[in-house]
Amino acid sequence: MALSLTQNRGTPVDRQYFTWREMVQTPISKLDDDAFTRVRVILMNGVELEAVRFGHTAARRNLQLRVPLAEIRRVEHQQATMVNWLLGADHSPLETTIAYEQVAIEVTAALARREPDPYIAANLRFGLLEDFDHLYRYSALLDRLTGMDANNILQCYTDILPGRPTVIEHRAPPDNVRRPMDKRAAQTLSKLHALTITAGEQQTQNYYLNIGPTFADPLARQLYAEIASIEEQHVTQYESLLDPSMSLLEDWLLHEANEAYLYYGAMQQETNPRIKAVWERMLDYELGHFNYVARLFEEHEGRDVQELFPNDLPDPFPYESNREFVRETLAREVDLRASGTEIVPLEEDPDSSIEYRRQLNADGSPSERVAENYRYTSGTELNRLGAAA
Amino acid sequence: MQDASTRITLQNRTGVQRSPQDFQDMLDGMEEFQPQLAEPDPGNDGIAEVRAEYISEQEPLGTIPPPATPTGMAKSAMKMLTGNRMQVLVDKLAERLAFERTGTRLYDALIAKYETLYAGSTLAGRGDGNGADADDYDGYVSRETLVEVRNQEAEHFMLVADAIRRLGADPTAETPCADSVGVQSIGLVQTVSDPRTSLAQSLNAMLTAELADNAGWELLIQLAESLGQDEMADQFRDALATEARHLQMIRSWLTLLVMAESGNAPAIVR
């Protein structure tokens, strides 16, 4: 069943509140909960953080909407808290990183498979192969630094293999900026996808920037520095797909619609009843936000939200392993590069990006060093090598 | 070689004696703004109250997966059902497995530090430098010794994985005790992998690891015996003997380093 944004008006904004005890619940189980429960927790945290960042940027550029933005932003912040605090402390930062890359791979693949616009789909697949490589590099780090097995987090849903090598993912800034969609012509699903993936990548960039320096090992610190810089490129890539001519309120509405859409999908598919109840409550809050912003939109722009959104949103994407799709994409597209706004064959890799990589990697490449001869082995590579050091 | 971290300088700014006037100002401020305050009551305060709230929810880290292989399933599951809680053994085995694996990686990091700081030298002690024998760990350490110890940790990991397999359980599964010991190990990894920690500071972390490991093996042997796993217990006794030598090596090496650093023993690098 599809979600209607206006039929159910959700929880009124003035009745959306939390106690600290509600925000800080007992976390999910790292061992017993399905990996996709963790995927949803991480994705929805990213989406809430995007809501907060958007709200702040908007407030700096608009006087009239500052108070309503602050009203909604307080709730989004507390939602972000409630959602993100569902991760338990037995997830080390590096294990959480493995989980972030699983989110990046499985969510990007799910969006790419359903994306109606071929250009946006190609961009999603392009980014997918890069995040896929990050998982491989971080898994090598987890194994070689701590003796831990990334698959305890991934639960066999996601392959641990090289993708487009991280060492060559670095590009000159113009090669990360894509063509925007046209808000009038683009399908709703494309808008939701572009915003979702932007939110996910932005959260990942921030996470790596924050936790990178908490590592003692120098190669771990270098690897986080390197991959964070790719996440910055991904944010640049994906946000540039969005139409910059959206008005502030159009953009705000899109954010609220996307949050509702994603919580709806999370709620539908959640296997942990306690977490399902969280998604259900968050969905009601987001519907409340959407309808609150819809009134502002009608008031300020004199237009009806039905112009922007269909009665029923598209069906949510499935949370499932995309192994075959990722492998096919890997086989076909690993050698693609980006030149300006276009995804191009290897031969057209622009000199500007090649030169940038040469300079950046001149003292050695962290992602190459960490994964030297690394082949994933269940139970860590010590299981294969034994005592042969 | 003098350890850079035992130099005396005026650079350390952390203590109040570095800033006596500012410290006095802080005390005066507290006197002015917080003059009356009851003494805290640790164990019976806000922290304890909130901890109790969450503890009483009794949500575990996770559970132990059932045995999967047919023979193991038959044997172990039967015992689980008859009240002989074999899963406790599986959980503790998985804990040891996780710890030995991390231990191997700890030695990898230690070897890198040792190699960089003391390449080509032997740290002197009273033994003959041949680390293969228990008594010879008494101070002499070479790269070869460290590699040998590292490999023994890896062998112990394989030994435990094998024991788990023989019970019909899955050695790749992370059990609650394995998860918990992973959390404990993070500080050890952080200490040894930090390029700024000295060899002695790294050995201090290794001492914590080896002390815990020895106690872990002792408990595991006792548990295996109590559940009738005599062959397993025998194998583990050999592992414990090896771990006891590791502990002895780390302890004596750390002692030598610290004593030499304090001027109470001859220089230890030759």
Tab-separated table of N, CA and C in Angstrom, chain B residues 72-186:
chain	number	residue	atom	x	y	z
B	72	GLY	N	27.039	-32.495	15.479
B	72	GLY	CA	27.177	-31.576	16.603
B	72	GLY	C	25.825	-31.246	17.180
B	73	MET	N	24.900	-30.989	16.267
B	73	MET	CA	23.546	-30.651	16.699
B	73	MET	C	23.026	-31.748	17.612
B	74	ALA	N	23.171	-32.971	17.136
B	74	ALA	CA	22.650	-34.090	17.905
B	74	ALA	C	23.272	-34.129	19.291
B	75	LYS	N	24.599	-34.075	19.305
B	75	LYS	CA	25.286	-34.236	20.596
B	75	LYS	C	25.113	-33.028	21.514
B	76	SER	N	25.472	-31.859	20.961
B	76	SER	CA	25.475	-30.677	21.814
B	76	SER	C	24.069	-30.250	22.192
B	77	ALA	N	23.164	-30.294	21.199
B	77	ALA	CA	21.816	-29.843	21.473
B	77	ALA	C	21.185	-30.730	22.537
B	78	MET	N	21.492	-31.987	22.455
B	78	MET	CA	20.976	-32.902	23.457
B	78	MET	C	21.421	-32.474	24.845
B	79	LYS	N	22.705	-32.156	24.928
B	79	LYS	CA	23.225	-31.768	26.243
B	79	LYS	C	22.619	-30.454	26.707
B	80	MET	N	22.400	-29.544	25.743
B	80	MET	CA	21.787	-28.278	26.117
B	80	MET	C	20.414	-28.538	26.707
B	81	LEU	N	19.710	-29.523	26.102
B	81	LEU	CA	18.349	-29.800	26.551
B	81	LEU	C	18.337	-30.500	27.901
B	82	THR	N	19.330	-31.353	28.129
B	82	THR	CA	19.323	-32.085	29.394
B	82	THR	C	19.895	-31.249	30.536
B	83	GLY	N	20.049	-29.993	30.325
B	83	GLY	CA	20.428	-29.123	31.431
B	83	GLY	C	21.922	-28.927	31.552
B	84	ASN	N	22.691	-29.691	30.756
B	84	ASN	CA	24.132	-29.477	30.735
B	84	ASN	C	24.385	-28.333	29.782
B	85	ARG	N	24.582	-27.173	30.299
B	85	ARG	CA	24.510	-25.985	29.442
B	85	ARG	C	25.794	-25.801	28.634
B	86	MET	N	25.884	-26.621	27.580
B	86	MET	CA	27.058	-26.596	26.714
B	86	MET	C	27.244	-25.228	26.049
B	87	GLN	N	26.147	-24.470	25.907
B	87	GLN	CA	26.277	-23.179	25.223
B	87	GLN	C	27.140	-22.202	26.016
B	88	VAL	N	27.248	-22.448	27.341
B	88	VAL	CA	28.135	-21.584	28.134
B	88	VAL	C	29.575	-21.812	27.683
B	89	LEU	N	29.882	-23.074	27.405
B	89	LEU	CA	31.223	-23.394	26.905
B	89	LEU	C	31.440	-22.775	25.520
B	90	VAL	N	30.438	-22.900	24.667
B	90	VAL	CA	30.549	-22.326	23.320
B	90	VAL	C	30.798	-20.816	23.421
B	91	ASP	N	30.071	-20.163	24.291
B	91	ASP	CA	30.203	-18.714	24.464
B	91	ASP	C	31.612	-18.346	24.951
B	92	LYS	N	32.099	-19.106	25.926
B	92	LYS	CA	33.442	-18.796	26.456
B	92	LYS	C	34.536	-19.166	25.447
B	93	LEU	N	34.281	-20.201	24.658
B	93	LEU	CA	35.237	-20.553	23.594
B	93	LEU	C	35.304	-19.421	22.565
B	94	ALA	N	34.140	-18.914	22.206
B	94	ALA	CA	34.097	-17.821	21.221
B	94	ALA	C	34.798	-16.576	21.767
B	95	GLU	N	34.678	-16.389	23.084
B	95	GLU	CA	35.378	-15.269	23.721
B	95	GLU	C	36.892	-15.444	23.588
B	96	ARG	N	37.373	-16.657	23.881
B	96	ARG	CA	38.811	-16.917	23.788
B	96	ARG	C	39.276	-16.763	22.329
B	97	LEU	N	38.462	-17.262	21.425
B	97	LEU	CA	38.792	-17.179	20.002
B	97	LEU	C	38.969	-15.707	19.598
B	98	ALA	N	38.007	-14.892	19.992
B	98	ALA	CA	38.073	-13.464	19.637
B	98	ALA	C	39.325	-12.831	20.249
B	99	PHE	N	39.613	-13.223	21.477
B	99	PHE	CA	40.747	-12.604	22.171
B	99	PHE	C	42.080	-13.031	21.560
B	100	GLU	N	42.184	-14.285	21.164
B	100	GLU	CA	43.439	-14.763	20.553
B	100	GLU	C	43.663	-14.098	19.201
B	101	ARG	N	42.576	-13.874	18.481
B	101	ARG	CA	42.671	-13.246	17.173
B	101	ARG	C	43.122	-11.791	17.323
B	102	THR	N	42.501	-11.107	18.282
B	102	THR	CA	42.925	-9.731	18.538
B	102	THR	C	44.346	-9.728	19.073
B	103	GLY	N	44.656	-10.734	19.909
B	103	GLY	CA	46.003	-10.838	20.465
B	103	GLY	C	47.053	-10.955	19.371
B	104	THR	N	46.739	-11.732	18.350
B	104	THR	CA	47.667	-11.878	17.217
B	104	THR	C	47.924	-10.511	16.583
B	105	ARG	N	46.854	-9.751	16.395
B	105	ARG	CA	46.986	-8.417	15.778
B	105	ARG	C	47.700	-7.442	16.716
B	106	LEU	N	47.529	-7.645	18.029
B	106	LEU	CA	48.269	-6.804	18.992
B	106	LEU	C	49.768	-7.045	18.839
B	107	TYR	N	50.130	-8.327	18.685
B	107	TYR	CA	51.558	-8.626	18.507
B	107	TYR	C	52.067	-8.088	17.171
B	108	ASP	N	51.211	-8.097	16.136
B	108	ASP	CA	51.627	-7.484	14.858
B	108	ASP	C	52.005	-6.022	15.074
B	109	ALA	N	51.172	-5.332	15.837
B	109	ALA	CA	51.429	-3.900	16.083
B	109	ALA	C	52.669	-3.726	16.958
B	110	LEU	N	52.834	-4.636	17.926
B	110	LEU	CA	53.995	-4.555	18.817
B	110	LEU	C	55.286	-4.809	18.037
B	111	ILE	N	55.226	-5.781	17.136
B	111	ILE	CA	56.416	-6.111	16.330
B	111	ILE	C	56.817	-4.904	15.481
B	112	ALA	N	55.831	-4.232	14.904
B	112	ALA	CA	56.133	-3.039	14.087
B	112	ALA	C	56.838	-1.982	14.934
B	113	LYS	N	56.379	-1.816	16.157
B	113	LYS	CA	56.991	-0.810	17.030
B	113	LYS	C	58.405	-1.218	17.418
B	114	TYR	N	58.534	-2.471	17.795
B	114	TYR	CA	59.830	-2.993	18.199
B	114	TYR	C	60.840	-2.870	17.054
B	115	GLU	N	60.399	-3.272	15.867
B	115	GLU	CA	61.269	-3.233	14.686
B	115	GLU	C	61.758	-1.829	14.397
B	116	THR	N	60.839	-0.877	14.516
B	116	THR	CA	61.188	0.500	14.179
B	116	THR	C	62.131	1.093	15.214
B	117	LEU	N	61.845	0.813	16.484
B	117	LEU	CA	62.637	1.442	17.549
B	117	LEU	C	63.929	0.692	17.842
B	118	TYR	N	63.897	-0.619	17.669
B	118	TYR	CA	65.056	-1.403	18.109
B	118	TYR	C	65.545	-2.356	17.026
B	119	ALA	N	65.430	-1.939	15.776
B	119	ALA	CA	65.785	-2.833	14.668
B	119	ALA	C	67.193	-3.382	14.839
B	120	GLY	N	67.316	-4.675	14.708
B	120	GLY	CA	68.625	-5.314	14.718
B	120	GLY	C	69.222	-5.511	16.097
B	121	SER	N	68.596	-4.987	17.126
B	121	SER	CA	69.193	-5.134	18.457
B	121	SER	C	68.474	-6.235	19.232
B	122	THR	N	69.099	-6.670	20.288
B	122	THR	CA	68.460	-7.632	21.170
B	122	THR	C	68.341	-6.974	22.531
B	123	LEU	N	67.207	-7.095	23.116
B	123	LEU	CA	67.030	-6.496	24.435
B	123	LEU	C	67.588	-7.466	25.469
B	124	ALA	N	68.530	-6.990	26.229
B	124	ALA	CA	69.294	-7.884	27.092
B	124	ALA	C	68.527	-8.315	28.330
B	125	GLY	N	68.843	-9.526	28.753
B	125	GLY	CA	68.279	-10.034	29.995
B	125	GLY	C	69.206	-11.102	30.533
B	126	ARG	N	68.671	-12.030	31.276
B	126	ARG	CA	69.555	-13.016	31.873
B	126	ARG	C	69.581	-14.328	31.091
B	127	GLY	N	68.683	-14.517	30.165
B	127	GLY	CA	68.645	-15.783	29.432
B	127	GLY	C	69.664	-15.812	28.310
B	128	ASP	N	69.537	-16.784	27.439
B	128	ASP	CA	70.501	-16.889	26.353
B	128	ASP	C	69.949	-16.394	25.025
B	129	GLY	N	68.768	-15.838	25.055
B	129	GLY	CA	68.216	-15.249	23.850
B	129	GLY	C	67.429	-16.214	23.004
B	130	ASN	N	67.440	-17.477	23.380
B	130	ASN	CA	66.653	-18.442	22.637
B	130	ASN	C	65.274	-18.539	23.290
B	131	GLY	N	64.339	-17.855	22.704
B	131	GLY	CA	63.031	-17.712	23.324
B	131	GLY	C	62.192	-18.973	23.352
B	132	ALA	N	62.670	-20.044	22.701
B	132	ALA	CA	61.834	-21.237	22.600
B	132	ALA	C	61.592	-21.889	23.956
B	133	ASP	N	62.495	-21.659	24.864
B	133	ASP	CA	62.368	-22.311	26.169
B	133	ASP	C	61.833	-21.310	27.202
B	134	ALA	N	60.998	-21.820	28.104
B	134	ALA	CA	60.325	-20.925	29.036
B	134	ALA	C	61.290	-20.003	29.792
B	135	ASP	N	62.340	-20.579	30.312
B	135	ASP	CA	63.252	-19.791	31.149
B	135	ASP	C	63.962	-18.700	30.364
B	136	ASP	N	64.102	-18.946	29.063
B	136	ASP	CA	64.871	-18.005	28.261
B	136	ASP	C	64.127	-16.722	27.939
B	137	TYR	N	62.832	-16.695	28.265
B	137	TYR	CA	62.112	-15.449	28.064
B	137	TYR	C	62.501	-14.412	29.110
B	138	ASP	N	63.369	-14.821	30.012
B	138	ASP	CA	63.685	-13.971	31.149
B	138	ASP	C	64.477	-12.746	30.730
B	139	GLY	N	63.910	-11.971	29.863
B	139	GLY	CA	64.573	-10.718	29.534
B	139	GLY	C	64.978	-10.586	28.087
B	140	TYR	N	65.573	-11.621	27.507
B	140	TYR	CA	65.994	-11.515	26.115
B	140	TYR	C	64.775	-11.494	25.199
B	141	VAL	N	64.728	-10.517	24.352
B	141	VAL	CA	63.658	-10.525	23.366
B	141	VAL	C	64.240	-10.142	22.022
B	142	SER	N	63.900	-10.899	21.030
B	142	SER	CA	64.331	-10.564	19.677
B	142	SER	C	63.096	-10.568	18.799
B	143	ARG	N	63.269	-10.128	17.569
B	143	ARG	CA	62.145	-10.150	16.646
B	143	ARG	C	61.616	-11.567	16.501
B	144	GLU	N	62.557	-12.516	16.437
B	144	GLU	CA	62.158	-13.911	16.254
B	144	GLU	C	61.254	-14.375	17.403
B	145	THR	N	61.640	-13.964	18.623
B	145	THR	CA	60.819	-14.347	19.774
B	145	THR	C	59.413	-13.798	19.618
B	146	LEU	N	59.347	-12.524	19.235
B	146	LEU	CA	58.040	-11.887	19.122
B	146	LEU	C	57.185	-12.539	18.044
B	147	VAL	N	57.828	-12.869	16.937
B	147	VAL	CA	57.083	-13.514	15.852
B	147	VAL	C	56.581	-14.881	16.310
B	148	GLU	N	57.422	-15.554	17.077
B	148	GLU	CA	57.016	-16.863	17.582
B	148	GLU	C	55.799	-16.742	18.505
B	149	VAL	N	55.845	-15.754	19.371
B	149	VAL	CA	54.725	-15.559	20.294
B	149	VAL	C	53.467	-15.198	19.508
B	150	ARG	N	53.646	-14.322	18.545
B	150	ARG	CA	52.524	-13.912	17.693
B	150	ARG	C	51.895	-15.136	17.016
B	151	ASN	N	52.739	-16.004	16.512
B	151	ASN	CA	52.229	-17.187	15.826
B	151	ASN	C	51.545	-18.147	16.791
B	152	GLN	N	52.024	-18.166	18.032
B	152	GLN	CA	51.363	-19.025	19.016
B	152	GLN	C	49.956	-18.506	19.318
B	153	GLU	N	49.822	-17.176	19.322
B	153	GLU	CA	48.480	-16.608	19.523
B	153	GLU	C	47.564	-17.050	18.382
B	154	ALA	N	48.109	-16.996	17.152
B	154	ALA	CA	47.306	-17.406	15.994
B	154	ALA	C	46.964	-18.898	16.072
B	155	GLU	N	47.923	-19.696	16.543
B	155	GLU	CA	47.657	-21.139	16.695
B	155	GLU	C	46.548	-21.383	17.718
B	156	HIS	N	46.574	-20.591	18.774
B	156	HIS	CA	45.540	-20.758	19.804
B	156	HIS	C	44.170	-20.399	19.252
B	157	PHE	N	44.152	-19.388	18.421
B	157	PHE	CA	42.892	-19.031	17.753
B	157	PHE	C	42.377	-20.227	16.945
B	158	MET	N	43.289	-20.856	16.192
B	158	MET	CA	42.892	-22.009	15.370
B	158	MET	C	42.455	-23.189	16.248
B	159	LEU	N	43.162	-23.342	17.356
B	159	LEU	CA	42.848	-24.439	18.291
B	159	LEU	C	41.422	-24.280	18.823
B	160	VAL	N	41.093	-23.051	19.208
B	160	VAL	CA	39.754	-22.814	19.767
B	160	VAL	C	38.698	-22.949	18.675
B	161	ALA	N	39.022	-22.448	17.474
B	161	ALA	CA	38.055	-22.570	16.366
B	161	ALA	C	37.744	-24.051	16.132
B	162	ASP	N	38.760	-24.854	16.214
B	162	ASP	CA	38.595	-26.284	16.021
B	162	ASP	C	37.722	-26.899	17.111
B	163	ALA	N	37.955	-26.462	18.326
B	163	ALA	CA	37.167	-26.981	19.459
B	163	ALA	C	35.697	-26.613	19.280
B	164	ILE	N	35.444	-25.395	18.825
B	164	ILE	CA	34.056	-24.950	18.613
B	164	ILE	C	33.414	-25.813	17.524
B	165	ARG	N	34.186	-26.048	16.468
B	165	ARG	CA	33.678	-26.865	15.355
B	165	ARG	C	33.328	-28.273	15.838
B	166	ARG	N	34.189	-28.811	16.694
B	166	ARG	CA	33.948	-30.181	17.163
B	166	ARG	C	32.687	-30.290	18.006
B	167	LEU	N	32.290	-29.170	18.609
B	167	LEU	CA	31.033	-29.170	19.372
B	167	LEU	C	29.829	-28.981	18.449
B	168	GLY	N	30.132	-28.829	17.141
B	168	GLY	CA	29.041	-28.621	16.196
B	168	GLY	C	28.617	-27.168	16.105
B	169	ALA	N	29.340	-26.288	16.768
B	169	ALA	CA	28.976	-24.866	16.738
B	169	ALA	C	29.764	-24.141	15.644
B	170	ASP	N	29.452	-22.873	15.448
B	170	ASP	CA	29.998	-22.086	14.334
B	170	ASP	C	31.095	-21.143	14.845
B	171	PRO	N	32.350	-21.421	14.482
B	171	PRO	CA	33.425	-20.570	15.004
B	171	PRO	C	33.431	-19.152	14.410
B	172	THR	N	32.625	-18.920	13.367
B	172	THR	CA	32.595	-17.555	12.808
B	172	THR	C	31.520	-16.695	13.472
B	173	ALA	N	30.706	-17.300	14.311
B	173	ALA	CA	29.641	-16.521	14.968
B	173	ALA	C	30.228	-15.713	16.126
B	174	GLU	N	29.755	-14.519	16.275
B	174	GLU	CA	30.169	-13.696	17.407
B	174	GLU	C	29.139	-13.874	18.521
B	175	THR	N	29.584	-14.414	19.635
B	175	THR	CA	28.663	-14.646	20.755
B	175	THR	C	28.732	-13.456	21.720
B	176	PRO	N	27.822	-13.399	22.691
B	176	PRO	CA	27.840	-12.265	23.626
B	176	PRO	C	29.181	-12.070	24.349
B	177	CYS	N	29.796	-13.165	24.805
B	177	CYS	CA	31.082	-13.014	25.501
B	177	CYS	C	32.174	-12.541	24.535
B	178	ALA	N	32.103	-12.996	23.287
B	178	ALA	CA	33.079	-12.544	22.285
B	178	ALA	C	32.893	-11.050	22.030
B	179	ASP	N	31.652	-10.635	21.957
B	179	ASP	CA	31.334	-9.219	21.735
B	179	ASP	C	31.883	-8.382	22.890
B	180	SER	N	31.618	-8.867	24.104
B	180	SER	CA	32.031	-8.115	25.294
B	180	SER	C	33.554	-8.007	25.384
B	181	VAL	N	34.248	-9.098	25.071
B	181	VAL	CA	35.709	-9.061	25.162
B	181	VAL	C	36.284	-8.179	24.037
B	182	GLY	N	35.533	-8.073	22.950
B	182	GLY	CA	35.935	-7.162	21.874
B	182	GLY	C	35.925	-5.715	22.341
B	183	VAL	N	34.905	-5.370	23.108
B	183	VAL	CA	34.830	-4.008	23.645
B	183	VAL	C	36.018	-3.755	24.577
B	184	GLN	N	36.309	-4.755	25.408
B	184	GLN	CA	37.427	-4.602	26.348
B	184	GLN	C	38.758	-4.420	25.619
B	185	SER	N	38.881	-5.083	24.480
B	185	SER	CA	40.168	-5.082	23.767
B	185	SER	C	40.465	-3.762	23.059
B	186	ILE	N	39.446	-2.957	22.846
B	186	ILE	CA	39.653	-1.741	22.052
B	186	ILE	C	40.755	-0.861	22.642
